[in-house]
Amino acid sequence: MALTPVITEFWDDPSLYTLDGYKSHGGYVALADALKQDPDSIIATVKDSGLRGRGGAGFPTGLKWSFVPQNDGKEHYLVVNADESEPGACKDIPIMIANPHALVEGVIITSYAIRASHAFIYIRGEVPHAIRRVALAVEQARAAGLIGNDILGSGFDLNIVVHAGAGAYICGEETALLDSLEGYRGQPRLKPPFPAVAGLYASPTVINNVETIANIPYIVGRGVDWFRQFGTEKSPGFKVFAVSGHVKRPGIYEAPLGITMRELLDYAGGMRDGRPVKFWLPGGSSVPMLTAEHLDIPLTYEDMAAAGTMLGTGTPMMFDDTVSVVKAVTRWLEFYKHESCGKCTPCREGTYWITGVLEKFEHGHGSSEEVETLVTLCNQISGRSFCALGDAAATPYPAALKYFRDEFDAAITTSADEQFNPSASYVFAEAVSR
Amino acid sequence: MTVTNNSGTEISSVEMITAVIDDVAVQVPKGTLVIRAAELIGNEIPRFCDHPLLDPVAACRACLIEVEGMPKPQPACAQVLADGMVVRTQRSSAVAQEAQQGVMEFLLVNHPLDCPVCDKGGECPLQNQAMTAGRDTSRFDGDKRNFEKPINVSAEILLDRERCVSCARCTRFADQIAGDPMIELLERGARQQVGTAADEPFDSYFSGNTVQICPVGALTAASYRFRSRPFDLVSVPTTCEHCASGCSLRTDFRRGTVTRRLAWDDPSVNEEWNCDKGRFAFAYQHHGRITTPLIRENGELRPASWPEALSVAAAGLKAAGNAVGVLAGGRLTNEDAYAYSRFARAVIGTDSIDFRARPSSDEEAELLMNAVAGTPVTVTYESLQSAKTVLLVAFEPEDESPIVFLRLRKAVRAGTSVHSIGPVLTRGLAKLSGTLVPSVPGAEAQVIANLNQGLRDALSQPGAVILVGERIASIPGGASAVLSLAQATGAGLAWVPRRAGERGALDAGALAGLLPGGRPLADEQARQQVADAWGIDVATLPAEPGYSGDRLLTAAATGDLRALIAAGVDPGDFADPSLAAQAIAQAEFVVSLEHHHSQVTEQADVVLPVAVVTEKPGSFTTWEGRSRPFGQVLRDALMMSDASVLGLLAAAMNAPISGFEIAALRREFHALGNWQGWRPDGPAHQAASAASGTTLATWRFLLDAGTLQDDEPHLAATARPAVAMLSSSTVAAMGNPQTVTITGPHGALVLPVEIAHVVDDVVVVPMNSTGCAPARDLGAGYGSPVTLTAGGQV
């Protein structure tokens, strides 16, 4: 399957991040077109396109927009979740750096569609370069009259606020993000009410991922049929895949949904040194791992679900046979333990406990009972925590055990470093060996 | 289901839904949470973060249950029971049981399990629910997190962070109920902990409630920490003696010593809360007590036997004839106040009696006799909650009746609007999102007369309430204006005195011109009823009103009254402390019934020791008029109540009456009942206009130098420090000084400046705080003109 650069089409133009650069490639034409339409027809277009949220859950975007009650006399808000913090996920940040105006144009069109006069872009605080680029894009768009009062003579007013997060993974959870944006400590909110009814400042709010919003100008500008020629019935369109790990050419590959990992791997130059794929994650550390036998499954929401995992953020992480699964899972759990917000018991205490046990395994001090204990602990978290962070934390171990039980059994006596020479798995292993 | 209020009118129809919990069909009002509905069928689902008076948070996950049709277990504390819903709890669902056990096991991962040295051990929800919903052993054998222990979130409240299960009950209480969000969860993951901002302690008036609702031993009170185990305590239901809110309390004692007090559950009054004064201020009961009768000999008090002291007191009082004044201070129980009322009239033959050991006025007495004394309960806590508009006059609820404040806050959260006529938008009023109707102190009557039409209209709506505080006595025309406003608008009127015994003493007739049950002394039939109840000839009852208020003090100071009986009175409490001191010094004979030494006992000829509240049964009457009886906590106490001592004194004076036992007094008072006849006219006094220059505003803060707060230093350390509150423009006009000197007729006070929402040219100071008692220090009270100058050494 061929690559289909759309959002990434002109990334070789170093001026793309500027307003002029973006306009030279047809930017903001869709906006002018959209502002002439009825907002409801834009919602209908996005609904018909079948666009699904690119943040990980894959919820139909048009449907989400339609949940916002219209003509309710309340302020509506659009919030862009740009708090990309998932281990292994690196696609929103490149989009914001290379093509920030696609995001800004998407924000304006979306705000118009959902009748929001304020939009917020909540960007992960650790990536100042992305924040600077988006802030510049907003500033340029405002100077050009694309943001502000009576945009392009349409009568539509919009203000966009670029907000930097303060370094918490939980703030990528949409309701925690809202709390954080309101100035509170970021912890997930009790639902219902859902954000579409009572979100930011208790007003109807749409929260979308960066890539989702960056798709909007292209869908509105080029049409539903154009969009649906890519992908599958249930997963239409294209996706910015960010391939990382032990591949020859890690990077961004924009391709239709339905491309297989094997094809993507070819684009990425294959595994380094021709080593075999040991395991891989289709979309961040929060989705269950797959192995080499799953390389030919189409990368769609539905096919990944059928394979027992999720497309997630669509940012495949590839691991070759030099990597200890025990060590990888331990690192991920240490991440979740560190990032657990503390609100609910299963996630707060479960990640603390599991991490401690996994660290014992990593050092060769596990026990056969604890191999099973960890399974029950994950079951005690999964589906019982307050938000999806707990579910995510309960994901890596059971999947790893399913495919690599022997490594955990071995870790009862043998440390991960003894099982797998850690220096061999480094990206710079070649240099080390020389 | 149809709910009716007390008057029997239908207030709303509640929509009911039917659902099934554990195969039991339940019918509950729409909106009921699963956890509450399950309680109705006797099924207690484990819970930590859940509290019926706090908003659901669903954080602890201990209450997970299965709902048919939902893929994941749901928290019963946040899941609303819907019509037709089929719920399975731990009783009938393996999924729910396993989920609950999993959470319980997790909760114990980082909990220290130091139960043998933890104050909560024995009454700990974590301990109990670990037994009912937990595994028998833990599989966790790793290292637990550690914290430095304990930390002071305030001088009174200590926090052992390692015990905390992050249920957020304390932080939600502080935010939602008290309106004092001074504690908050900090950090994240297993390091999540409760904390305060740097240098901003949890000095909430209601902080002690967090100790009580903490489901583990993380929050403890300095006064109780490591003092006792709950199973060694004897618990007695009591009523708080500190204010007229009338909180139901549980008093715990061990070996004759009270160790702690808790808020008891009374939905109609204090719900499940109380204030820190009510919770922590009880040490006075055990310290510095007068233990024997004392008589003055050669200018010095010496211990005496009861017979000797009583005979000396009887002789001294007899010598004074009926020229005796009775100061029955406002902290007496209903029965004791009634005993003084009866003793004064029936034994001494004097009507010169007053319970108002504070600034008072004839106008106030007229209001009380007309509209309050011996009237049935009309305005209640429930009325506050259902009122759309509440007007406060001369009343700061957070300081003067904290449970009224909490109920108002609850009402405000549900949409009630609160307005206050006064000189300052207090912290309490701000927490009620209240509107200040500004007035210079003393000129409130004029403001009431010119009240804006919008507020008048709001007060004319059904259910509106006017609450008037004790400071109304310091406002010329105030009581008159409030009464006519209530009459004109039809709003409910309630008088909220500060002290616990004032309403009871008023009903008992401990006020010149007023007999028990609101009976006018001037009425012959009223006198006859009382004489019959007391078993005396009506002719022996005084028929002419005696002295009250400042006139009583003046009469004693000038010799019109020759003897005084004083109980629970401190001269410093009066509007003119020097007049009160003079009255006591000049009276030929002074009998003091007291439990602690005071400026009165220093001058008294006979001091008779009496019981504190824990040593006697009794009752207080709330501001609503609701009687709050309580039993004797310390059954072995040797001290007698005021009533019993008065009975002995009556016998020593050969008075031919009996029945001074508390039960008998209570029976007699209730048998007498309320007066059904005519009432004296309400007050119609002239309003005063605002004085020029600087005016003083002052009231008693909840935590101050009051003697019933003695010997509790941790509580005292949480009191608001004495400052002079001024408006920013007043401060600016003085050149923005850090301190100001306030000068009155008797002296000056230097206080730090705090800029607040105060009417210009008004200075607000506490009435009885450490280093600040304007009546004593300045000779000035509420509404007095004072001189304000910048600077001064604090």
XYZ file of C-alpha atoms in Angstrom, chain B residues 4-507:
504
model
C -45.274 17.209 54.066
C -43.726 19.802 56.261
C -44.533 20.401 59.887
C -47.637 22.374 59.158
C -49.003 19.490 57.115
C -48.992 21.191 53.747
C -47.668 19.280 50.814
C -44.304 20.619 49.740
C -43.453 18.344 46.860
C -44.300 15.111 45.207
C -41.307 12.866 44.897
C -41.054 10.674 41.875
C -40.318 7.095 42.879
C -38.469 4.472 40.882
C -38.390 0.720 41.283
C -35.246 -1.342 40.927
C -33.804 -4.623 42.092
C -30.806 -4.953 44.377
C -29.604 -8.446 45.190
C -32.922 -9.851 44.015
C -34.793 -7.543 46.399
C -37.195 -5.072 44.821
C -36.677 -1.564 46.181
C -38.676 1.585 45.672
C -36.751 4.791 46.247
C -37.014 8.444 45.244
C -35.576 9.171 41.819
C -31.949 10.191 42.061
C -31.106 7.896 44.985
C -27.597 6.500 44.868
C -27.175 2.742 44.810
C -25.175 2.806 48.037
C -28.059 4.579 49.867
C -30.700 2.340 48.347
C -28.750 -0.746 49.398
C -28.649 0.558 52.964
C -32.439 0.572 52.926
C -32.458 -3.194 52.495
C -29.835 -3.605 55.189
C -26.942 -4.100 52.846
C -23.852 -2.135 53.780
C -21.576 -1.782 50.799
C -17.975 -0.998 51.827
C -17.018 2.665 51.465
C -14.340 5.177 52.375
C -14.720 8.267 50.237
C -18.496 8.130 50.342
C -20.174 10.408 52.865
C -23.883 11.180 52.664
C -23.332 14.897 53.222
C -20.515 15.265 50.684
C -20.711 15.200 46.896
C -19.785 11.793 45.440
C -16.224 11.444 44.190
C -15.960 7.681 43.514
C -12.236 7.750 44.256
C -11.666 4.882 46.655
C -13.481 2.282 44.549
C -14.293 0.213 47.641
C -17.989 0.157 46.772
C -17.811 -1.429 43.320
C -20.959 -3.312 42.423
C -22.314 -5.004 39.331
C -25.052 -3.389 37.293
C -26.750 -5.572 34.748
C -25.966 -4.317 31.261
C -22.833 -2.422 32.253
C -19.565 -4.025 31.228
C -17.518 -2.872 34.209
C -18.233 -2.792 37.949
C -19.661 0.585 38.967
C -19.072 2.621 42.131
C -22.250 2.388 44.200
C -21.518 5.777 45.770
C -21.836 7.597 42.449
C -24.186 5.334 40.531
C -27.719 6.664 40.557
C -30.293 3.909 40.799
C -32.430 4.030 37.683
C -35.886 2.641 37.157
C -35.715 -1.052 36.318
C -32.028 -1.292 37.095
C -30.782 -4.652 38.322
C -27.916 -4.296 40.770
C -25.819 -6.986 42.351
C -23.639 -6.179 45.313
C -21.107 -8.308 47.092
C -24.019 -10.323 48.461
C -25.045 -11.794 45.164
C -22.214 -11.097 42.745
C -18.832 -12.749 42.673
C -17.600 -9.925 40.433
C -18.578 -7.279 42.979
C -17.178 -9.233 45.866
C -13.910 -9.863 44.091
C -13.662 -6.210 42.992
C -14.246 -4.993 46.551
C -11.724 -7.415 47.974
C -9.192 -6.304 45.395
C -9.609 -2.662 46.365
C -9.415 -3.510 50.049
C -6.175 -5.384 49.464
C -4.795 -2.390 47.578
C -5.827 0.004 50.345
C -3.694 -1.909 52.792
C -0.611 -1.903 50.556
C 0.628 1.437 51.783
C -1.292 1.603 55.036
C 1.073 1.056 57.962
C -1.184 -1.343 59.886
C -0.029 0.328 63.083
C -3.447 -0.218 64.612
C -2.064 -1.049 68.064
C -0.719 2.488 68.420
C -3.299 4.291 66.308
C -6.005 6.395 67.929
C -8.547 5.152 65.401
C -7.985 1.515 66.329
C -11.248 0.113 67.605
C -13.480 2.577 65.743
C -11.762 2.497 62.383
C -13.733 2.022 59.169
C -10.589 0.685 57.510
C -10.092 -1.848 60.276
C -13.732 -2.861 60.232
C -14.063 -3.111 56.480
C -10.757 -4.906 56.136
C -12.397 -7.529 58.326
C -15.688 -7.636 56.419
C -14.522 -7.106 52.850
C -10.845 -7.948 52.849
C -8.701 -11.016 52.497
C -7.519 -12.744 55.618
C -3.883 -12.160 54.714
C -2.099 -9.737 52.419
C 0.026 -10.868 49.543
C 2.006 -7.654 49.611
C 5.492 -8.033 51.034
C 7.219 -5.009 49.538
C 8.298 -1.771 51.160
C 5.595 0.686 52.167
C 5.946 4.380 51.463
C 7.165 6.497 54.361
C 6.433 10.005 55.485
C 7.704 12.158 58.281
C 5.044 11.926 60.982
C 3.027 13.682 62.076
C 2.693 17.092 60.459
C 0.564 19.878 61.874
C -1.999 20.976 59.353
C -2.993 23.342 62.142
C -2.126 23.734 65.792
C -5.077 21.479 66.601
C -5.076 18.971 63.734
C -2.238 16.538 63.120
C -1.737 14.430 60.036
C 0.001 11.078 59.768
C 0.244 10.918 56.021
C 1.263 7.268 55.784
C -2.109 6.257 57.197
C -4.090 8.278 54.655
C -6.097 6.353 52.075
C -6.694 9.453 49.907
C -10.461 9.318 50.289
C -10.569 13.141 50.157
C -13.318 13.343 52.752
C -11.382 15.972 54.707
C -10.585 18.112 51.698
C -14.115 17.874 50.392
C -15.520 18.744 53.817
C -13.265 21.777 54.010
C -14.262 22.905 50.553
C -17.929 21.968 50.320
C -19.227 22.197 53.889
C -17.025 24.672 55.751
C -16.037 26.759 52.744
C -12.454 26.720 53.999
C -10.473 25.002 51.257
C -7.248 25.343 53.212
C -6.315 21.675 52.897
C -5.871 20.013 49.554
C -4.416 16.848 48.106
C -0.870 17.400 46.908
C 1.587 15.339 44.853
C 0.443 12.277 42.928
C 0.389 8.502 42.869
C 1.305 6.820 46.132
C 2.959 10.097 47.209
C -0.391 11.824 47.123
C -0.964 13.478 50.473
C -3.118 16.007 52.205
C -1.378 19.295 52.830
C -1.731 23.024 53.240
C -0.158 25.953 51.481
C 3.091 27.097 53.073
C 2.455 29.174 56.193
C -1.304 28.896 55.762
C -2.523 26.432 58.369
C -5.941 24.796 58.355
C -7.357 27.360 60.789
C -10.955 26.620 59.985
C -13.583 26.954 62.706
C -14.775 23.526 61.652
C -11.467 21.683 61.286
C -12.248 19.087 63.944
C -14.933 17.514 61.782
C -12.225 16.244 59.462
C -10.817 14.183 62.324
C -14.204 12.657 62.910
C -14.939 11.773 59.282
C -11.440 10.522 58.498
C -12.018 6.807 57.865
C -8.514 5.979 59.104
C -6.263 7.422 61.778
C -4.581 9.912 59.465
C -6.101 12.998 61.064
C -5.964 13.300 64.814
C -6.583 16.120 67.236
C -3.750 17.333 69.419
C -6.049 17.240 72.426
C -6.915 13.547 72.065
C -3.914 12.016 70.302
C -2.566 9.046 72.279
C -4.906 9.820 75.196
C -7.201 6.833 75.081
C -8.572 3.858 73.174
C -12.162 4.132 72.020
C -13.146 0.915 73.762
C -12.037 2.325 77.101
C -14.359 5.288 76.787
C -17.868 5.744 78.063
C -19.987 7.766 75.651
C -22.925 9.947 76.620
C -25.124 11.978 74.284
C -24.987 15.636 75.319
C -25.769 19.136 74.115
C -23.089 21.712 73.485
C -22.882 24.505 76.060
C -20.970 26.953 73.899
C -23.643 28.626 71.826
C -27.304 28.679 70.946
C -26.822 26.472 67.874
C -27.623 23.568 70.158
C -25.396 20.897 68.667
C -26.009 17.348 69.648
C -22.707 15.997 70.903
C -21.251 12.759 72.085
C -19.105 13.258 75.157
C -16.558 10.530 75.795
C -14.971 10.149 79.193
C -12.668 7.793 80.978
C -12.188 7.523 84.717
C -14.100 10.682 85.459
C -12.311 12.807 82.891
C -13.761 13.923 79.593
C -11.312 12.922 76.870
C -13.059 14.196 73.766
C -16.294 15.386 72.259
C -17.720 14.447 68.886
C -20.512 15.813 66.769
C -23.528 13.552 67.115
C -25.847 12.888 64.229
C -28.914 15.109 64.360
C -30.269 15.874 60.897
C -32.667 18.515 62.202
C -29.989 20.581 63.944
C -26.286 20.063 63.393
C -26.512 17.233 60.855
C -23.171 15.499 61.544
C -21.043 18.552 62.196
C -20.025 20.868 64.986
C -17.527 23.682 65.412
C -14.080 23.469 66.934
C -15.125 25.338 70.056
C -17.839 22.800 70.731
C -15.495 19.948 69.988
C -12.334 21.005 71.747
C -13.212 23.569 74.428
C -13.922 21.340 77.409
C -10.629 21.331 79.304
C -11.947 24.124 81.519
C -14.192 21.543 83.152
C -11.226 19.842 84.735
C -8.926 22.729 85.519
C -8.993 25.451 88.166
C -12.315 24.454 89.649
C -13.660 25.860 92.867
C -14.018 22.751 94.961
C -15.467 23.908 98.266
C -17.727 26.701 99.456
C -15.796 29.827 100.396
C -16.653 32.655 102.768
C -14.957 35.961 103.141
C -13.323 36.555 106.480
C -11.099 39.530 107.209
C -11.158 40.367 103.532
C -9.941 36.915 102.461
C -11.891 33.962 101.127
C -11.501 30.829 103.197
C -12.901 27.346 102.665
C -16.048 26.617 104.579
C -18.419 23.722 105.026
C -21.659 23.771 103.076
C -23.797 24.373 106.188
C -21.615 27.264 107.273
C -21.450 28.846 103.837
C -25.179 28.444 103.285
C -26.034 29.987 106.635
C -23.731 32.938 105.993
C -25.247 33.403 102.527
C -28.798 33.079 103.868
C -28.158 35.605 106.620
C -26.592 38.089 104.233
C -29.424 37.804 101.730
C -32.091 38.017 104.416
C -30.514 41.192 105.717
C -30.935 42.735 102.286
C -34.639 41.943 102.240
C -35.981 42.112 98.720
C -33.379 44.673 97.653
C -31.494 41.912 95.892
C -30.407 41.742 92.276
C -29.925 38.440 90.457
C -27.435 38.211 87.588
C -28.061 34.809 86.034
C -25.557 34.740 83.195
C -26.441 33.345 79.805
C -24.568 30.085 80.085
C -27.001 28.471 82.528
C -29.098 25.461 81.625
C -32.838 25.935 81.239
C -33.481 24.314 84.606
C -30.894 26.399 86.409
C -32.164 29.595 84.815
C -35.696 28.659 85.802
C -34.460 28.003 89.342
C -32.984 31.526 89.521
C -36.175 32.986 88.106
C -38.212 31.202 90.761
C -35.696 31.816 93.564
C -35.622 35.546 92.861
C -39.410 35.931 92.881
C -40.551 33.260 95.311
C -37.720 33.176 97.862
C -36.238 36.678 97.784
C -39.263 38.492 96.482
C -37.350 40.530 93.912
C -38.013 40.990 90.213
C -34.582 42.506 89.610
C -33.159 39.706 87.521
C -31.408 39.617 84.169
C -29.725 36.877 82.182
C -28.039 39.292 79.786
C -24.456 39.474 80.999
C -23.530 41.488 77.914
C -24.499 44.771 76.261
C -28.271 44.945 76.544
C -31.079 47.459 76.216
C -34.672 47.995 77.241
C -35.598 48.071 73.587
C -34.133 44.591 73.194
C -36.094 43.377 76.233
C -39.264 44.757 74.679
C -38.575 42.857 71.468
C -37.901 39.658 73.373
C -41.031 39.944 75.509
C -43.166 40.756 72.517
C -41.882 38.339 69.925
C -39.583 35.723 71.414
C -40.161 34.708 75.051
C -42.368 31.651 75.372
C -43.226 31.510 71.672
C -43.511 28.213 69.826
C -40.882 27.000 67.365
C -41.464 28.597 63.984
C -38.186 29.456 62.269
C -35.884 26.423 62.294
C -32.752 25.135 60.606
C -35.076 23.595 58.055
C -36.578 27.038 57.408
C -33.100 28.368 56.667
C -32.513 25.618 54.176
C -35.784 26.164 52.364
C -35.712 29.971 52.508
C -35.058 31.760 49.239
C -33.870 34.867 51.063
C -32.279 35.246 54.468
C -31.488 38.636 55.979
C -28.964 38.891 58.785
C -29.112 41.878 61.110
C -26.428 42.532 63.720
C -25.392 38.924 63.363
C -22.206 37.236 62.154
C -23.262 33.588 61.977
C -19.842 31.991 61.557
C -18.640 33.594 64.789
C -21.858 33.763 66.756
C -23.731 30.595 65.794
C -21.536 28.397 63.624
C -24.099 25.718 62.867
C -26.504 28.371 61.634
C -23.611 29.352 59.378
C -23.148 25.791 58.097
C -26.857 25.427 57.422
C -26.899 28.752 55.618
C -23.959 27.595 53.551
C -25.795 24.459 52.618
C -28.800 26.565 51.675
C -26.656 28.939 49.647
C -25.171 26.027 47.702
C -28.744 25.140 46.803
C -29.663 28.665 45.751
C -30.595 30.687 48.849
C -29.402 34.274 48.838
C -28.105 35.819 52.057
C -28.023 39.527 52.826
C -26.468 41.129 55.848
C -27.032 44.579 57.244
C -23.845 45.689 58.902
C -20.561 47.491 58.520
C -18.419 44.670 57.152
C -18.493 41.899 54.613
C -17.089 39.297 56.970
C -15.205 36.184 55.967
C -18.294 34.214 56.910
C -20.583 36.346 54.779
C -18.178 36.000 51.860
C -18.357 32.226 52.223
C -22.129 32.531 52.046
C -21.738 34.499 48.809
C -23.692 37.040 50.798
C -24.540 40.600 49.915
C -23.628 43.328 52.365
C -26.183 46.038 52.895
C -23.693 48.513 54.277
C -24.401 50.422 57.439
C -22.367 52.393 59.894
C -22.497 50.549 63.244
C -25.422 51.819 65.238
C -27.257 53.256 62.236
C -28.708 49.949 61.052
C -32.244 50.992 61.970
C -32.104 53.769 59.387
C -30.755 51.371 56.790
C -33.605 48.972 57.541
C -36.121 51.785 57.214
C -34.682 52.660 53.812
C -34.133 49.105 52.645
C -34.155 48.783 48.867
C -37.415 47.590 47.371
C -35.835 44.541 45.756
C -34.778 43.116 49.080
C -38.090 44.086 50.658
C -39.883 42.199 47.897
C -37.624 39.194 48.389
C -38.391 39.225 52.099
C -42.079 39.332 51.288
C -41.859 36.011 49.462
C -43.020 32.967 51.426
C -40.323 31.344 53.528
C -38.038 34.376 53.820
C -36.271 34.659 57.156
C -34.726 37.490 59.186
C -32.101 36.474 61.732
C -31.221 39.057 64.335
C -28.260 38.711 66.686
C -27.519 39.908 70.203
C -25.774 43.049 68.921
C -29.206 44.451 68.095
C -29.203 45.610 71.728
C -26.410 48.049 70.868
C -28.288 49.600 67.965
C -30.761 52.369 68.902
C -34.035 51.663 67.165
C -32.632 48.419 65.785
C -35.013 46.009 67.451
C -37.946 48.273 66.577
C -36.923 48.465 62.933
C -36.373 44.718 62.625
C -39.738 43.939 64.163
C -41.586 46.309 61.889
C -39.685 44.987 58.856
C -40.713 41.446 59.772
C -44.298 42.531 60.273
C -44.377 44.511 57.041
C -42.882 41.757 54.901
C -44.259 38.711 56.674
C -40.754 37.253 56.866
C -40.040 34.810 59.675
C -38.105 36.454 62.497
C -35.683 34.632 64.732
C -33.471 35.990 67.466
C -30.155 34.174 67.538
C -28.460 34.829 70.863
C -24.856 33.869 71.177
C -24.822 32.019 74.496
C -26.343 28.583 74.907
C -28.517 29.539 77.871
C -30.007 32.828 76.738
C -33.125 31.596 74.983
C -33.811 29.159 77.812
C -33.291 31.864 80.427
C -35.652 34.149 78.537
C -38.311 31.450 78.407
